[in-house]
XYZ file of C-alpha atoms in Angstrom:
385
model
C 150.212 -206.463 -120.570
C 147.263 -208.985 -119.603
C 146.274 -205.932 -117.069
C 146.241 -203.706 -119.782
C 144.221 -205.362 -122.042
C 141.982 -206.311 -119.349
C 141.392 -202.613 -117.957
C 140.609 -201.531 -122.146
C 137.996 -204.399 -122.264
C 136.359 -203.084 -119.258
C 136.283 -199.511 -120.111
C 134.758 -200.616 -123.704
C 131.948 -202.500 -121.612
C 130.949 -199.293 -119.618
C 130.858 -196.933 -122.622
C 128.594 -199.642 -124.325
C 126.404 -199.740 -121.271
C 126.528 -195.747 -121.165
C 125.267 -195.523 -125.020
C 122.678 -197.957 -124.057
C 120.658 -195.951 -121.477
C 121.140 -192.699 -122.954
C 119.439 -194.346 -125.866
C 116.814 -195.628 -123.778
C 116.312 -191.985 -122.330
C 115.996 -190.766 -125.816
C 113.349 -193.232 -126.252
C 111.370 -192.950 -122.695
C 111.357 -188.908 -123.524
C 109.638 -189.649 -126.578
C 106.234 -187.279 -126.268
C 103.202 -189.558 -127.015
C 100.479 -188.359 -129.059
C 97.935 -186.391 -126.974
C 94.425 -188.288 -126.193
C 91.285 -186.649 -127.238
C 87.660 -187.964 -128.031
C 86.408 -187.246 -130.781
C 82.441 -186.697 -132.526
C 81.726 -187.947 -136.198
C 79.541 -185.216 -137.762
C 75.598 -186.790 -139.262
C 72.661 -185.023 -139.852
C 70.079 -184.732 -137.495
C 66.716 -184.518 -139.056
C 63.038 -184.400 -137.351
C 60.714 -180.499 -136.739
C 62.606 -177.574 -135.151
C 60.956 -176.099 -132.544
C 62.098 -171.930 -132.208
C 61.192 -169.371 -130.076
C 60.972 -165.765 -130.701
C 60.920 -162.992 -128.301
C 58.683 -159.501 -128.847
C 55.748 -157.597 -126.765
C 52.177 -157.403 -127.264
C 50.876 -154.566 -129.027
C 47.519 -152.515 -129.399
C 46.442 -152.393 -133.098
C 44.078 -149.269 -132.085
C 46.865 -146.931 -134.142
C 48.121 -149.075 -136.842
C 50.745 -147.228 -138.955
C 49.663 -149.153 -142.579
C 52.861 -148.824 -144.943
C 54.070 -150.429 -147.911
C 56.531 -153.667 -147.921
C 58.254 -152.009 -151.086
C 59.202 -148.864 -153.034
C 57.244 -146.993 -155.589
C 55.163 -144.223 -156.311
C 51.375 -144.398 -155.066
C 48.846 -144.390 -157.974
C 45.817 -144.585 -156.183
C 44.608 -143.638 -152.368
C 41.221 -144.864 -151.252
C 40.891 -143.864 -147.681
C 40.684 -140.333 -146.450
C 40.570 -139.530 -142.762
C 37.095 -140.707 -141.066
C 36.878 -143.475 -143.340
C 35.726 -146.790 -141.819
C 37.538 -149.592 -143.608
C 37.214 -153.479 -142.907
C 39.602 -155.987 -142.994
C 40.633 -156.617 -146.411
C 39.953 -153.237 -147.748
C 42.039 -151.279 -150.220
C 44.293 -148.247 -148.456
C 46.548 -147.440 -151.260
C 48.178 -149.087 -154.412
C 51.353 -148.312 -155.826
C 52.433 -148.591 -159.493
C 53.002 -151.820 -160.214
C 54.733 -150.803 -163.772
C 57.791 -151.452 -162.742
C 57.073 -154.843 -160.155
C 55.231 -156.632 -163.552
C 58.473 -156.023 -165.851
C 60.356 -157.632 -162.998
C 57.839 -160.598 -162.972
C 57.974 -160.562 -166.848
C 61.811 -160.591 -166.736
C 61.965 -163.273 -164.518
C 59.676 -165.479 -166.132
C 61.505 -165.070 -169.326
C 64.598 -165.799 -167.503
C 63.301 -169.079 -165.871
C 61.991 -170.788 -169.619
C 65.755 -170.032 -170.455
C 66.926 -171.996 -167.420
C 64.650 -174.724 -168.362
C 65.330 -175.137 -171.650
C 69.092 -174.945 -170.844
C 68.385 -177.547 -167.573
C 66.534 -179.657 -170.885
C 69.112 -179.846 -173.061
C 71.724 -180.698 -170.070
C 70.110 -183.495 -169.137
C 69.527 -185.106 -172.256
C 73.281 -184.288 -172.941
C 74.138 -186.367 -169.443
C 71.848 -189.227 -170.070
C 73.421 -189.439 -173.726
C 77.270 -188.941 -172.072
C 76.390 -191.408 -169.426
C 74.751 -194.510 -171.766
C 78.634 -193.706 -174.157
C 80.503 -194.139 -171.088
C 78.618 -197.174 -169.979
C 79.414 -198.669 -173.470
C 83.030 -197.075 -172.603
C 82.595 -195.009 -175.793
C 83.646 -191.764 -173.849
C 85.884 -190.896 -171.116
C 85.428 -190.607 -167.891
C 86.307 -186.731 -168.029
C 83.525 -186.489 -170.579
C 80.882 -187.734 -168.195
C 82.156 -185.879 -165.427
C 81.742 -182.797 -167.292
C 78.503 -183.451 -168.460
C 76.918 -184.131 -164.738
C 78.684 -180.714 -163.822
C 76.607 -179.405 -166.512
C 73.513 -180.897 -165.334
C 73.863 -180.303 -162.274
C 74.714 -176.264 -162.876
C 71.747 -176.089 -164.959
C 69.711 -177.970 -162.339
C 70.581 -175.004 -159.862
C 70.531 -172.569 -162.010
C 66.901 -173.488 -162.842
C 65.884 -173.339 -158.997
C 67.440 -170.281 -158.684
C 65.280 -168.886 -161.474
C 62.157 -170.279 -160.038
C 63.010 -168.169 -156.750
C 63.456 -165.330 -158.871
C 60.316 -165.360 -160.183
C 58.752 -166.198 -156.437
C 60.194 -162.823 -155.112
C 58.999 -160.882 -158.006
C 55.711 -162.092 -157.734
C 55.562 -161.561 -153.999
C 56.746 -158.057 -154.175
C 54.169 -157.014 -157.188
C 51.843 -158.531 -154.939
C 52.996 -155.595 -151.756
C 52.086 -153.106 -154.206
C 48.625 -153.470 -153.367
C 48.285 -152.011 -149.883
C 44.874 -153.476 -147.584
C 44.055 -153.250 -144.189
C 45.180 -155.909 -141.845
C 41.805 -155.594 -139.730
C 38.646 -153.183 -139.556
C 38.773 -149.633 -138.173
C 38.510 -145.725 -138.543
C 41.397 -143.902 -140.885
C 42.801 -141.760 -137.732
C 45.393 -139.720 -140.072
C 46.395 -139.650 -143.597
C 50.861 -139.189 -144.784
C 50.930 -139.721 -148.194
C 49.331 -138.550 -151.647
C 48.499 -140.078 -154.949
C 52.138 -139.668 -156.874
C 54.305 -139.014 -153.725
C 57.119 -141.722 -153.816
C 57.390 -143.766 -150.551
C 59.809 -146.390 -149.181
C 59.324 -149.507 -147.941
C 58.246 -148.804 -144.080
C 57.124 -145.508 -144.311
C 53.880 -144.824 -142.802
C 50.812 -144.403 -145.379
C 47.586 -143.868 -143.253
C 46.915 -144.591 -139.054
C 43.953 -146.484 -138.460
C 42.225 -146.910 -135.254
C 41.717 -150.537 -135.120
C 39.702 -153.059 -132.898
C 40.415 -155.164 -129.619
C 43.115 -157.712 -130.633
C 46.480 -157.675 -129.948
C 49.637 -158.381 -132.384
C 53.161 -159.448 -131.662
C 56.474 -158.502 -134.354
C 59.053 -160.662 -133.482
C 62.485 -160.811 -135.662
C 63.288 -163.980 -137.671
C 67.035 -164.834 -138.853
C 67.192 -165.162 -142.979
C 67.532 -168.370 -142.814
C 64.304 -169.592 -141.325
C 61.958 -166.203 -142.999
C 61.343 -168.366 -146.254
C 59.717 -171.044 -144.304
C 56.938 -168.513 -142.657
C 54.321 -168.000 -144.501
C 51.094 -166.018 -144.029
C 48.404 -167.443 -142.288
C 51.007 -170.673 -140.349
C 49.761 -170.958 -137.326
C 51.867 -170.527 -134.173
C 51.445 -170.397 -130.403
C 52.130 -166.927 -127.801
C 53.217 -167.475 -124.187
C 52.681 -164.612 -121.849
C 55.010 -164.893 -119.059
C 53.474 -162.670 -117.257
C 50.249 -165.100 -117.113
C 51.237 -167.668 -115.497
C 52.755 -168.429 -119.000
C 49.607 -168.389 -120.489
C 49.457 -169.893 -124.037
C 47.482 -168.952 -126.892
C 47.095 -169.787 -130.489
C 48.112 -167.130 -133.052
C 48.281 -166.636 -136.384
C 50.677 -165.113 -139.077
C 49.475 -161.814 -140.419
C 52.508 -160.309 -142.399
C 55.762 -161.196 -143.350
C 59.037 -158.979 -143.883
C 59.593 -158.409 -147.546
C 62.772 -156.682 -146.307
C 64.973 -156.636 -143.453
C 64.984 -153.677 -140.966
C 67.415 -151.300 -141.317
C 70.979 -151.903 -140.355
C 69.582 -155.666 -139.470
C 69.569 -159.194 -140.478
C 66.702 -160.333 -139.487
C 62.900 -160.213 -140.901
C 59.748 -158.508 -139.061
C 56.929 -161.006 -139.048
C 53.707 -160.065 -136.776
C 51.415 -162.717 -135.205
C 47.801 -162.004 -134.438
C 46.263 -163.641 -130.900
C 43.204 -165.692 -131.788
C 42.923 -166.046 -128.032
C 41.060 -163.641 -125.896
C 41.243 -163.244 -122.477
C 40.870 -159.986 -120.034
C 43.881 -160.167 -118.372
C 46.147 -159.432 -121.813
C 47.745 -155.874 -121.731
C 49.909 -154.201 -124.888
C 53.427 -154.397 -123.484
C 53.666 -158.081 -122.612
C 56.531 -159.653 -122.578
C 55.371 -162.528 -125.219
C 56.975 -165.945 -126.849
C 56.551 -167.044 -130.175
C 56.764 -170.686 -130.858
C 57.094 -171.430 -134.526
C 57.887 -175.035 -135.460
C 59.761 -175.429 -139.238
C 59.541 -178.285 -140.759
C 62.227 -181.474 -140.873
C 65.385 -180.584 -142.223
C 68.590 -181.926 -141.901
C 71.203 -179.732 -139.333
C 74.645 -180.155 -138.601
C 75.244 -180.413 -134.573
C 78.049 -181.080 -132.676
C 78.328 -181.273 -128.467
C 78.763 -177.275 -127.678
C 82.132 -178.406 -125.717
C 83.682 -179.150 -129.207
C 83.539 -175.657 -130.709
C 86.465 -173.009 -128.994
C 86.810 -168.937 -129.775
C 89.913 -166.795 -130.402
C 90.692 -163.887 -131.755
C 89.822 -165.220 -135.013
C 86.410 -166.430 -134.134
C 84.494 -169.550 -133.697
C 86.492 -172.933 -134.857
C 86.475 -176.239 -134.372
C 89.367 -179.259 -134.360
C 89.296 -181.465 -137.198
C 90.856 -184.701 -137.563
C 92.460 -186.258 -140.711
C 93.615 -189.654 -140.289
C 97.250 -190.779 -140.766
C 97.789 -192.675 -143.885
C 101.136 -194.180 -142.557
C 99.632 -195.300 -139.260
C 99.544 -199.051 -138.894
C 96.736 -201.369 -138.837
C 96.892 -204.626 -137.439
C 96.198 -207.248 -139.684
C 94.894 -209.649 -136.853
C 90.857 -208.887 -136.581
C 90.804 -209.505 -133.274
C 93.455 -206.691 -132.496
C 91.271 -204.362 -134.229
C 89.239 -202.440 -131.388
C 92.585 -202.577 -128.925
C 94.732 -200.640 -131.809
C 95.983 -196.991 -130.870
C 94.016 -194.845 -133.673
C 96.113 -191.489 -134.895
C 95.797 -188.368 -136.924
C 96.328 -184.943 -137.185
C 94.103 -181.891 -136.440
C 93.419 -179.135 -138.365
C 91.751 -175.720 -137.076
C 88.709 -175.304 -138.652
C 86.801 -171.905 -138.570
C 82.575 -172.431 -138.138
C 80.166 -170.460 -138.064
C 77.378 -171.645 -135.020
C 73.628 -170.969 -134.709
C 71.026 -171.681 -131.827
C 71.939 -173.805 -129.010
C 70.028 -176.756 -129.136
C 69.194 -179.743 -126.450
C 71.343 -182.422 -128.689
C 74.351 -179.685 -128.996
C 75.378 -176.704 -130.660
C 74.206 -175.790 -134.264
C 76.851 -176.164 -137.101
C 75.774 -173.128 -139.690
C 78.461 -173.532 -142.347
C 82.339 -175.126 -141.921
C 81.542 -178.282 -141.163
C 80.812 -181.286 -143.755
C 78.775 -184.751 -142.772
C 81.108 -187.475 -141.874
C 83.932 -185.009 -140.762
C 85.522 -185.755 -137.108
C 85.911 -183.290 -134.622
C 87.593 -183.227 -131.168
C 85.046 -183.236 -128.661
C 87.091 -183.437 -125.784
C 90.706 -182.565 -125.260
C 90.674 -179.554 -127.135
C 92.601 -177.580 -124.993
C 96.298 -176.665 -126.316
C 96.292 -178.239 -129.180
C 97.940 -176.703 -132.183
C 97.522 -176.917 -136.239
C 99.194 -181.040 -137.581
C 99.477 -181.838 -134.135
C 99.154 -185.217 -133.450
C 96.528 -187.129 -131.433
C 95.701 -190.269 -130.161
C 92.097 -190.822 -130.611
C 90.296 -192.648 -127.425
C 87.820 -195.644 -127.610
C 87.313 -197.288 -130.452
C 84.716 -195.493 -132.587
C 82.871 -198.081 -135.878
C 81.616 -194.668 -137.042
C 85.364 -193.040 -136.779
C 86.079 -195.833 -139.697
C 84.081 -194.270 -142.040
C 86.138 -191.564 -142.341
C 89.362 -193.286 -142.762
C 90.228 -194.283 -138.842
């Protein structure tokens, strides 16, 4: 009987030991979070430098045409005519161009009287609420006020930019002196934008059109200056100015036509030149992240976000601080990219300042999957790490 009892004790003992390292097993097979290093999204301000591509061309037949729609009222050239710079080709009627200016400056005193009376309504919402007379919600929906009135107002102010610019297109001029070569329009034919008017025979400099994205063509202006390299001199550089500026896109494009006069002369320049633009915008803020951070699918363009994990632990001991695993979670996050820059890739839209992206270690990861997040990052704790 002692045997017996003996032999059940023992058995016990091994099926205790068994559970034991199959629990251990479950534990070692435990998959750890995968590692990736991550990139805190900040502006980065300071001058843009961009470059444009297009070719050198003759202005000895300029085809003069109209930046806008409309029926021509007056002609002043006829074929023979010498004209200089400056001079009056052809005007359209502007009718139609002023009542756009008028409704647009009638439209931006209503935005500013409405962008008035918001923000006296804020400032009187905001001293309530600091004598806790109103509510918070009251406050908050008085700076949304403001602030849509605020935009509003800009918006208007745009408004009336464009319509001034484009009454201003209805008065066609030569862009430099010359001899009317041929004449393709009549006082009250209606033209499009683009279509030839009259081909003058111009002088000895040379023009380049290169195409600018919309996003850039409000920053050009007529008259910036800008710098031409000719590869095929040696890279030969030469200051140029801005003559015209796209009221319009091309057809079936996104982009703007601007043309750039060469102040520079020298014998050696041919029409047909392969020729750089250099414009240089002024300092804005851009969102840029390392190029290695942004993948492509089927979808498009994304990026890896990372949210942090609210239940993950902190240590409570200072010093254990920098040592302590950091987790989240990452998130697929579709972006759309611009130019490639030296400091990385240009963010267009999807991405917001402070967000954290996976820099490296973004192959095969997958939507809520979590990550470990390497080296210990004092900007990562801004955003919640």
């Amino acid at each position: 009987m002692t045997r017996f009892v003996g032999f059940v004790l023992f058995l016990a003992a091994l099926l205790l030991t068994a559970c034991g390292e199959g629990a251990a097993d479950v534990e070692v097979a435990t998959v750890e979070p995968r590692p990736v290093r991550t990139f805190q999204v900040l502006p980065v301000d300071g001058a843009e430098l961009r470059l444009f591509t297009g070719r050198t061309a003759s202005p000895l037949e300029s085809v003069v045409s109209f930046q806008v729609a409309g029926r021509i009222a007056e002609r002043g050239v006829d074929i023979g005519d010498r004209v200089s710079r400056g001079a009056r080709i052809a005007r359209l009627d502007p009718t139609d161009y002023r009542l756009r200016v008028d409704e647009a400056s009638a439209a931006l005193v209503e935005a500013e009287a409405r962008a008035r009376n918001a923000t006296t309504e804020y400032q009187r919402v905001r001293a309530l609420y600091a004598n806790d007379t109103v509510a918070k919600s009251a406050l908050d929906t008085a700076l949304a006020a403001y602030e849509g009135t605020a935009a509003s107002l800009v918006a208007a102010e745009r408004r009336v930019e464009l319509a001034r610019t484009q009454l201003g297109y209805t008065d066609l001029r030569a862009r430099a002196s010359g001899v009317v070569t041929d004449v393709l329009a009549e006082p009250g034919e209606n033209v499009g934008a683009g279509q030839a008017i009259v081909h003058i025979a111009t002088g000895d400099e040379l023009e380049v059109e290169v195409a600018v994205p919309e996003t850039l063509i409000a920053d050009i202006e007529v008259d910036k200056t800008v710098e031409v390299r000719i590869t095929a001199l040696d890279d030969a550089r030469f200051p140029a100015t801005v003559i015209e500026v796209g009221a319009a896109p091309r057809s079936g494009a996104t982009s703007f036509p601007v043309n750039v006069r060469l102040d520079g002369e020298d014998a050696r320049l041919r029409t047909g030149m392969a020729a750089e633009v250099s414009f240089l915008f002024a300092a804005t803020d851009r969102v840029v992240v390392p190029a290695e951070a942004v993948s492509a699918d089927d979808r498009g363009r994304f990026v890896w976000v990372v949210r942090p994990e609210t239940e993950s632990a902190t240590p409570t001991d200072p010093a254990a601080i920098d040592e302590a695993p950091r987790y989240g979670r990452v998130m697929r996050q579709p972006v759309e990219v611009g130019a490639l820059a030296p400091d990385g890739l240009e963010i267009l839209s999807g991405l917001m300042v402070g967000e954290v992206v996976v820099s490296a270690g973004v192959g095969h990861l997958e939507d809520d999957q979590r990550v470990r997040l390497l080296e210990h990052d004092p900007l990562a704790e801004i955003a919640g790490f």
